[in-house]
Coordinates of C-alpha atoms and ligand atoms in Angstrom, one line a residue:
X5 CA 0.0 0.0 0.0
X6 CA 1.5 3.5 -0.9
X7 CA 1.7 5.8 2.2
X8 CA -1.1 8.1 2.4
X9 CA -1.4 12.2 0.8
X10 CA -0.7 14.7 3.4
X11 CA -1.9 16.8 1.1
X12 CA -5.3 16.8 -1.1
X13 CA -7.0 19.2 -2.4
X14 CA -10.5 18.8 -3.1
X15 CA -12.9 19.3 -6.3
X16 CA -16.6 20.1 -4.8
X17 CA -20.3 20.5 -5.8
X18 CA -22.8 20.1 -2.7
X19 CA -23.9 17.0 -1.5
X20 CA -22.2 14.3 -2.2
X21 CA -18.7 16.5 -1.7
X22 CA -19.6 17.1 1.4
X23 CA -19.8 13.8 2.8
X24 CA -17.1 12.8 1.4
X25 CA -15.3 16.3 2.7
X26 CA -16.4 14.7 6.4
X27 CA -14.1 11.8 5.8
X28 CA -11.5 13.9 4.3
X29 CA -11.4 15.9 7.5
X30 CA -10.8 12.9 9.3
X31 CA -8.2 11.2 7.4
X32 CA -6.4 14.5 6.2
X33 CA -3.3 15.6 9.1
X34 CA -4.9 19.4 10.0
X35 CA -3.8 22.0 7.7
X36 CA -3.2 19.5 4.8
X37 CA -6.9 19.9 3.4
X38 CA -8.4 22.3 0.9
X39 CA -11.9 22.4 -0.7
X40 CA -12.8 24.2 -3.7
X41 CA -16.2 24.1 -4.1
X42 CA -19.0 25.5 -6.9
X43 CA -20.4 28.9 -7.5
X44 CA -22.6 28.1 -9.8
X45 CA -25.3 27.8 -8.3
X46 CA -25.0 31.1 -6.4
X47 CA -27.9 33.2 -6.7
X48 CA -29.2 36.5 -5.5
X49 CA -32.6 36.7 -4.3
X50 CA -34.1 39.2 -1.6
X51 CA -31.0 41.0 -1.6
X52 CA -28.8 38.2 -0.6
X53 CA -26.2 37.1 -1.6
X54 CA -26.7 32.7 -1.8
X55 CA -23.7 30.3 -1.9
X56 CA -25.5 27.2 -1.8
X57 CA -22.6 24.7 -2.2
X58 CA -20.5 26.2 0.1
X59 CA -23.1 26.6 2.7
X60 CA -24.1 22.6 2.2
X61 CA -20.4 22.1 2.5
X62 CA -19.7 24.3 5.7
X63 CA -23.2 22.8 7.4
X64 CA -22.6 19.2 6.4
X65 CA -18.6 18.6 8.0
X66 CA -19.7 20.7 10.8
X67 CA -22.6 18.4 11.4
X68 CA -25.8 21.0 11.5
X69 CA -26.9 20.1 7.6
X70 CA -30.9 18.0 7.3
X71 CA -29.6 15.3 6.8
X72 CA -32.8 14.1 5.1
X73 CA -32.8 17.5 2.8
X74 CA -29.2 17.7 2.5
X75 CA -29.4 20.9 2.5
X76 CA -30.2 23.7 4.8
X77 CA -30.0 23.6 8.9
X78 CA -31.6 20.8 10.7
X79 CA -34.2 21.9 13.3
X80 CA -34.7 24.7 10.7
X81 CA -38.0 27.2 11.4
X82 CA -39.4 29.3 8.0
X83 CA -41.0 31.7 10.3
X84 CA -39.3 34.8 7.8
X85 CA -40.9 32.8 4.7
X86 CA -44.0 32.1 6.1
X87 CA -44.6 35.8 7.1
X88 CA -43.1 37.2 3.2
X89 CA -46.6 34.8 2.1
X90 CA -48.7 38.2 2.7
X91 CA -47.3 39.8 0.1
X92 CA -47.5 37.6 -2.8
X93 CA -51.5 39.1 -3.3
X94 CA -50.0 42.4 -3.8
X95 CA -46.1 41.4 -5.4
X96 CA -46.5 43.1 -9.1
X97 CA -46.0 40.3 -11.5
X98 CA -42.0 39.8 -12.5
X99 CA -41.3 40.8 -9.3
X100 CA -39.0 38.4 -7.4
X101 CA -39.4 40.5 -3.9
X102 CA -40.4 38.2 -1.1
X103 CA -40.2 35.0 -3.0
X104 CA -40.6 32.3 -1.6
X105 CA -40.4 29.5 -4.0
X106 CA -36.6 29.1 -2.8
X107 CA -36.9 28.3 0.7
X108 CA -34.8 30.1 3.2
X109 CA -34.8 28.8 6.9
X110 CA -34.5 30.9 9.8
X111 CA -31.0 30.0 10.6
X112 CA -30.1 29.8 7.5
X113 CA -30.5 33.6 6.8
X114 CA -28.0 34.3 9.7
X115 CA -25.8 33.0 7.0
X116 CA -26.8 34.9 3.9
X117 CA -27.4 38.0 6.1
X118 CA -23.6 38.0 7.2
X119 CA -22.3 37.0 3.3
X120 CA -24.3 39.8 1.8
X121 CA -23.2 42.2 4.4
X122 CA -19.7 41.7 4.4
X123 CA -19.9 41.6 0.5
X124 CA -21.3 45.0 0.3
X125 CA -18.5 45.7 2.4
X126 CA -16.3 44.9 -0.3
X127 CA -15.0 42.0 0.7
X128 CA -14.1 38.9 -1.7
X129 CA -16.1 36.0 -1.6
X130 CA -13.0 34.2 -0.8
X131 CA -12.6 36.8 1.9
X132 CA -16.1 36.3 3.9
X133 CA -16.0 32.5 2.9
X134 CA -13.2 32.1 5.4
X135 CA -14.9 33.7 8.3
X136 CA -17.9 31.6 7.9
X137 CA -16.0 28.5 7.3
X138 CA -14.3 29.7 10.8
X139 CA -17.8 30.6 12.7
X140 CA -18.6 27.1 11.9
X141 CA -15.3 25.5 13.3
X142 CA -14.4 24.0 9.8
X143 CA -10.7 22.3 10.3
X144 CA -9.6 23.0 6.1
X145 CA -9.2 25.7 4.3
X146 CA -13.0 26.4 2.5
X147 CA -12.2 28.0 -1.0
X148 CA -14.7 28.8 -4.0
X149 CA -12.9 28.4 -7.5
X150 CA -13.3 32.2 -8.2
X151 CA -14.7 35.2 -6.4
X152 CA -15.7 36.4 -9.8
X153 CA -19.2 36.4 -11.3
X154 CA -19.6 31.9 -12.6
X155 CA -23.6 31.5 -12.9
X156 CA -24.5 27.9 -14.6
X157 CA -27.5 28.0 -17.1
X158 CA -29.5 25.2 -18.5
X159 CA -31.2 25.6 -22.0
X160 CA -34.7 23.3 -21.6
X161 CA -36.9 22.6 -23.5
X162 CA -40.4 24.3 -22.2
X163 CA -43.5 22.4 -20.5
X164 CA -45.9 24.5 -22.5
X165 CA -44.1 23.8 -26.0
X166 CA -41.2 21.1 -26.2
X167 CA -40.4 23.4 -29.4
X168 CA -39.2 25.8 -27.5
X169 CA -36.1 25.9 -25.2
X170 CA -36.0 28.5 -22.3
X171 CA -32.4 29.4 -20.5
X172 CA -32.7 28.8 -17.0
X173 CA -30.7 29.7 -14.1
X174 CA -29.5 27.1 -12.0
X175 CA -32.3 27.6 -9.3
X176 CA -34.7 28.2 -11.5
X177 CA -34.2 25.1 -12.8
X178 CA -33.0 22.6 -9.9
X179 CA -35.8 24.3 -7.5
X180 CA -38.2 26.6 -9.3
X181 CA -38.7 23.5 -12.0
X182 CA -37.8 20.5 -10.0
X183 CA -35.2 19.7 -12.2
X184 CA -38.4 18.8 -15.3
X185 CA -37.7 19.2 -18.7
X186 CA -35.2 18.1 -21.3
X187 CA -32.0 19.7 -21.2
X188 CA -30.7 20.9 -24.7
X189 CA -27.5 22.7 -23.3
X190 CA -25.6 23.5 -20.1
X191 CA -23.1 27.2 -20.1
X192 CA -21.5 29.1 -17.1
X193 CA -22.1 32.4 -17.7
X194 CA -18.4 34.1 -16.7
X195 CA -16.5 31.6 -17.1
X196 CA -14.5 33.0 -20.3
X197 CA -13.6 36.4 -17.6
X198 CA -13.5 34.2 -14.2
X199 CA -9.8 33.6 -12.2
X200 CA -9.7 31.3 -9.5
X201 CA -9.8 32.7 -6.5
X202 CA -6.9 33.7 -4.4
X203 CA -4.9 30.2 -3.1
X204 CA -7.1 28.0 -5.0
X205 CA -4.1 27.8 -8.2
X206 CA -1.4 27.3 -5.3
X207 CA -3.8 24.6 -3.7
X208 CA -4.3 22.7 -7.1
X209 CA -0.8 23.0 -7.9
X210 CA 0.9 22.0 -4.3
X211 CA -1.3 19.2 -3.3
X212 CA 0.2 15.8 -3.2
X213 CA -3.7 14.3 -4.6
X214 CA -6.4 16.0 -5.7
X215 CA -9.6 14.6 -5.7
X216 CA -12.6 15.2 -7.6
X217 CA -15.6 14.4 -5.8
X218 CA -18.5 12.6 -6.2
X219 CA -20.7 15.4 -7.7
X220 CA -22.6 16.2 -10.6
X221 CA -20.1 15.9 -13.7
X222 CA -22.1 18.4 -15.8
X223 CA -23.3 21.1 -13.0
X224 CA -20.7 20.8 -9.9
X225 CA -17.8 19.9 -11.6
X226 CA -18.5 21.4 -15.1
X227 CA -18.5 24.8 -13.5
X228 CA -14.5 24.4 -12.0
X229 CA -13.1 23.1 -14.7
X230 CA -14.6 25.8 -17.0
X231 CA -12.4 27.7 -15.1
X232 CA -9.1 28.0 -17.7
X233 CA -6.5 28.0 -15.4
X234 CA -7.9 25.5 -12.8
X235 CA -8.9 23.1 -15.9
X236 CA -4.8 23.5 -17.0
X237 CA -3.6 22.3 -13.4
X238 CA -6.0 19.2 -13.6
X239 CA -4.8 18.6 -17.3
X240 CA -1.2 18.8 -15.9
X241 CA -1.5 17.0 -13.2
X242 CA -4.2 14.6 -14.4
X243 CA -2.3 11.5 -13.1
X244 CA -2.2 12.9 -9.4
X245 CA -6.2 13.5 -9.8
X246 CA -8.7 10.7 -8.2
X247 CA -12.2 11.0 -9.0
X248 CA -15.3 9.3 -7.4
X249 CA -17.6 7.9 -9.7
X250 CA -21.2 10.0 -8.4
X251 CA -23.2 7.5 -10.6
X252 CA -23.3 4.3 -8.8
X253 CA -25.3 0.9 -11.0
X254 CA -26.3 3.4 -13.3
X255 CA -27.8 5.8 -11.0
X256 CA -26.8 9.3 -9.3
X257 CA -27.2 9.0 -5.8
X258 CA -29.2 12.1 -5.2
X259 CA -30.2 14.8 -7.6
X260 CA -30.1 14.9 -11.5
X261 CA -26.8 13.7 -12.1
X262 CA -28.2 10.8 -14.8
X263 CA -31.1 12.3 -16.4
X264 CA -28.8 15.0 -16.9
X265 CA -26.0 13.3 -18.4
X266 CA -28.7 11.6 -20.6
X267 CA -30.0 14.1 -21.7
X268 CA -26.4 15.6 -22.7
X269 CA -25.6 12.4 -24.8
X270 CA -23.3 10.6 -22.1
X271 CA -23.6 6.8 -20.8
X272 CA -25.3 6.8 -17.9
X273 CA -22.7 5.0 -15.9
X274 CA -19.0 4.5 -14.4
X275 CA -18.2 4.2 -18.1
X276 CA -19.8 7.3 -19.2
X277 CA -18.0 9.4 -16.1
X278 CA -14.4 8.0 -16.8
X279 CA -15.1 9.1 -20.2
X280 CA -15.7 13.2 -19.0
X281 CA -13.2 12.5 -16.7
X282 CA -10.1 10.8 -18.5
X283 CA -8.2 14.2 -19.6
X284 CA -8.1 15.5 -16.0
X285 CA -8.3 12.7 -13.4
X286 CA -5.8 9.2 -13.9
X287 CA -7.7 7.4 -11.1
X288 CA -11.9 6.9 -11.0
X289 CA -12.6 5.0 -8.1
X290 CA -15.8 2.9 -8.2
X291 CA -18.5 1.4 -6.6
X292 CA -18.4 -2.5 -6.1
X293 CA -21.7 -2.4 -7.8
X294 CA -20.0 -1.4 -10.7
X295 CA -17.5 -4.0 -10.2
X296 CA -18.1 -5.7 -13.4
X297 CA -17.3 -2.5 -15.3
X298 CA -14.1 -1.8 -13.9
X299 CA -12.0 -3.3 -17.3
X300 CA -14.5 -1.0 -19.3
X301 CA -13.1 2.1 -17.2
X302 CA -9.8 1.1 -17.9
X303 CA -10.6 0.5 -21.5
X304 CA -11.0 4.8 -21.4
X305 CA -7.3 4.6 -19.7
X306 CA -8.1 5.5 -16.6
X307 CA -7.1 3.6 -13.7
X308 CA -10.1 1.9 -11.8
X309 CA -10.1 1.2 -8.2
X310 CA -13.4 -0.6 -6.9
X311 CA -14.4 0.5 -3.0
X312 CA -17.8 0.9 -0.5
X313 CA -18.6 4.7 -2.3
X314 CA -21.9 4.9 -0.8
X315 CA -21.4 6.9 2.1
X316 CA -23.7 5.5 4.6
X317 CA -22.3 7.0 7.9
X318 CA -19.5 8.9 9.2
X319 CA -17.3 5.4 8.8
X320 CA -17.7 5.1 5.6
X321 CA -17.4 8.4 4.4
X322 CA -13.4 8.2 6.7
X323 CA -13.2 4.5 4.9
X324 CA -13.8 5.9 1.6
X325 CA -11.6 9.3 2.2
X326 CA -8.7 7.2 3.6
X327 CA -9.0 5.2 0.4
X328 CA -9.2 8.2 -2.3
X329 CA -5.7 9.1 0.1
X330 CA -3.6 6.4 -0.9
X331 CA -5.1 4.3 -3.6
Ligands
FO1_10 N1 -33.2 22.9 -2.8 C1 -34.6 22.6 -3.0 O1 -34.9 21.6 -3.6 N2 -35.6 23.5 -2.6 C2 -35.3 24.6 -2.0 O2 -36.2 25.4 -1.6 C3 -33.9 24.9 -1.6 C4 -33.5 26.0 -0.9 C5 -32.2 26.2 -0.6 C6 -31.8 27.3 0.2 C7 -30.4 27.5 0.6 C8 -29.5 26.6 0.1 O3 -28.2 26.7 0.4 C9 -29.8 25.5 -0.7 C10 -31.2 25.3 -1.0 N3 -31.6 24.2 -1.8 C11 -32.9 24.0 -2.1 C12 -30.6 23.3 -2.4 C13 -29.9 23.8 -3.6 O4 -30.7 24.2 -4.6 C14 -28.9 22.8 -4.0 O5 -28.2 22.4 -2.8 C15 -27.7 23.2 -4.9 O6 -27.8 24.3 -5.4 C16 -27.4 22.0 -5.7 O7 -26.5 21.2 -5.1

């Protein structure tokens, strides 16, 4: 067995990073960790300024996420949303004042209400990330890939008429439509102007293993790696890269990871991953589900390793981040 990284840094969407960022905590020596997580799905609504990846990330390894949402602060009230319901008889129409389709907990606003402050402040998002990260004792270093404008769109096609595609920001889509409808195209709007944000080039660069976790291909990891210069550090260093397969017996484990990729044109399994994945990650590690498939991975020339990927509990998330260390 090769001696474990010291050092990894960490490719991240929301959910299924953060678990695995739990066992990366635990298996990582303090002060050898980094996350960089998505933006894309950041979105501004009632003035505030929303990080949703990074705020599953922060909630989830400091143990306050639902667990059953996956999102959002268990024990949450939605006393603040409940009471903006008065004013949706008198909201003019294209108005997104007092919203509510996005929910917004209680608790959860302490968060947004701090972000948003200390942004209109001036400070980065890198910046304000840090001291959130810190109010939540996180142990690693939380990073988002840029601190510059990265918004992910969907073209789908329309409920009314299939004819017709509609661009849809992220929310709009994953929340406001449930995730329905065909999509035609996926862009990050930014990404051609965005730099990666202060340490995250230096993290990608000076980590002994980088690991791409098991998110959304198109949506959570689509979104970093249309960042230019953090793409060229994976291609570089491609063989150093270890990726978790976040399709498991032809499945996503939560959210629309497969209908997605279907609808996109890819394979809908560890096959179809390993093939997004071969010019920046050497390694796809595998669920023993998948077993079977493990010569076709290789077949794409990646190196396949075959673990436990479902992250169950705290154990297997450490089993599976001790793995991605020093397979
Ligand atoms: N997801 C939902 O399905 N419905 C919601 O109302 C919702 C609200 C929400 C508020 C804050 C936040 O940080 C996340 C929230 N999410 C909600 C989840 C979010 O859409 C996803 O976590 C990511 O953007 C995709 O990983």
């Amino acid at each position: 067995v090769t001696t474990a990284a010291t050092t990894v840094t960490a490719l991240c969407g929301g959910v299924g990073a953060a678990r695995l960022l739990r066992g990366l905590q635990e298996a990582v020596a303090p002060g050898g960790l980094v996350a960089v997580v998505n933006v894309g799905d950041d979105c501004d609504l009632h003035g505030l300024a929303i990080s949703p990846d990074l705020d599953t990330v922060t909630y989830t390894v400091s143990g306050q996420v639902d667990g059953e949402r996956g999102w959002g602060l268990v024990g949450e009230t939605w006393a603040a949303l409940a009471a903006l319901e008065r004013f949706a008889a008198v909201r003019p129409g294209g108005s997104q004042a007092g919203a509510t389709w996005f929910a917004l907990g209680d608790r959860d606003l302490a968060t947004h209400l701090y972000r948003s402050g200390r942004r209109a402040e001036g400070a980065p998002l890198s910046t304000v990330t840090g001291e959130v990260a810190a109010a939540h004792g996180l142990r690693f270093r939380l990073l988002p890939v840029t601190d510059d404008r990265l918004r992910t769109h969907l073209s789908v096609t329309s409920e009314a008429d299939p004819a017709v595609a509609e661009d849809l920001d992220f929310q709009s889509w994953f929340v406001g439509r449930r995730h329905r409808g065909r999509v035609t195209a996926v862009r990050f709007e930014g990404a051609e102007e965005a730099r990666p944000a202060p340490g995250v080039l230096e993290a990608l660069a000076g980590a002994e293993r980088i690991v791409l976790c098991p998110s959304n291909p198109v949506v959570s990891i689509g979104p970093l790696l249309a960042v230019a210069e953090v793409r060229q550090v994976m291609l570089d260093r491609r063989d150093d890269v270890v990726a978790v397969s976040p399709i498991v017996a032809g499945a996503a484990l939560k959210g629309p990871a497969a209908s997605l990729l279907a609808d996109l044109g890819h394979e809908v399994s560890v096959v179809g991953v390993a093939r997004l994945y071969a010019s920046v990650a050497g390694t796809l590690v595998i669920d023993e589900a998948d077993a079977e498939l493990a010569a076709a991975v290789e077949a794409e020339g990646l190196r396949c390793v075959v673990a436990a990927t479902v992250m169950h509990d705290q154990q297997a998330m450490t089993a599976l981040a001790e793995l991605v260390c020093r397979c």
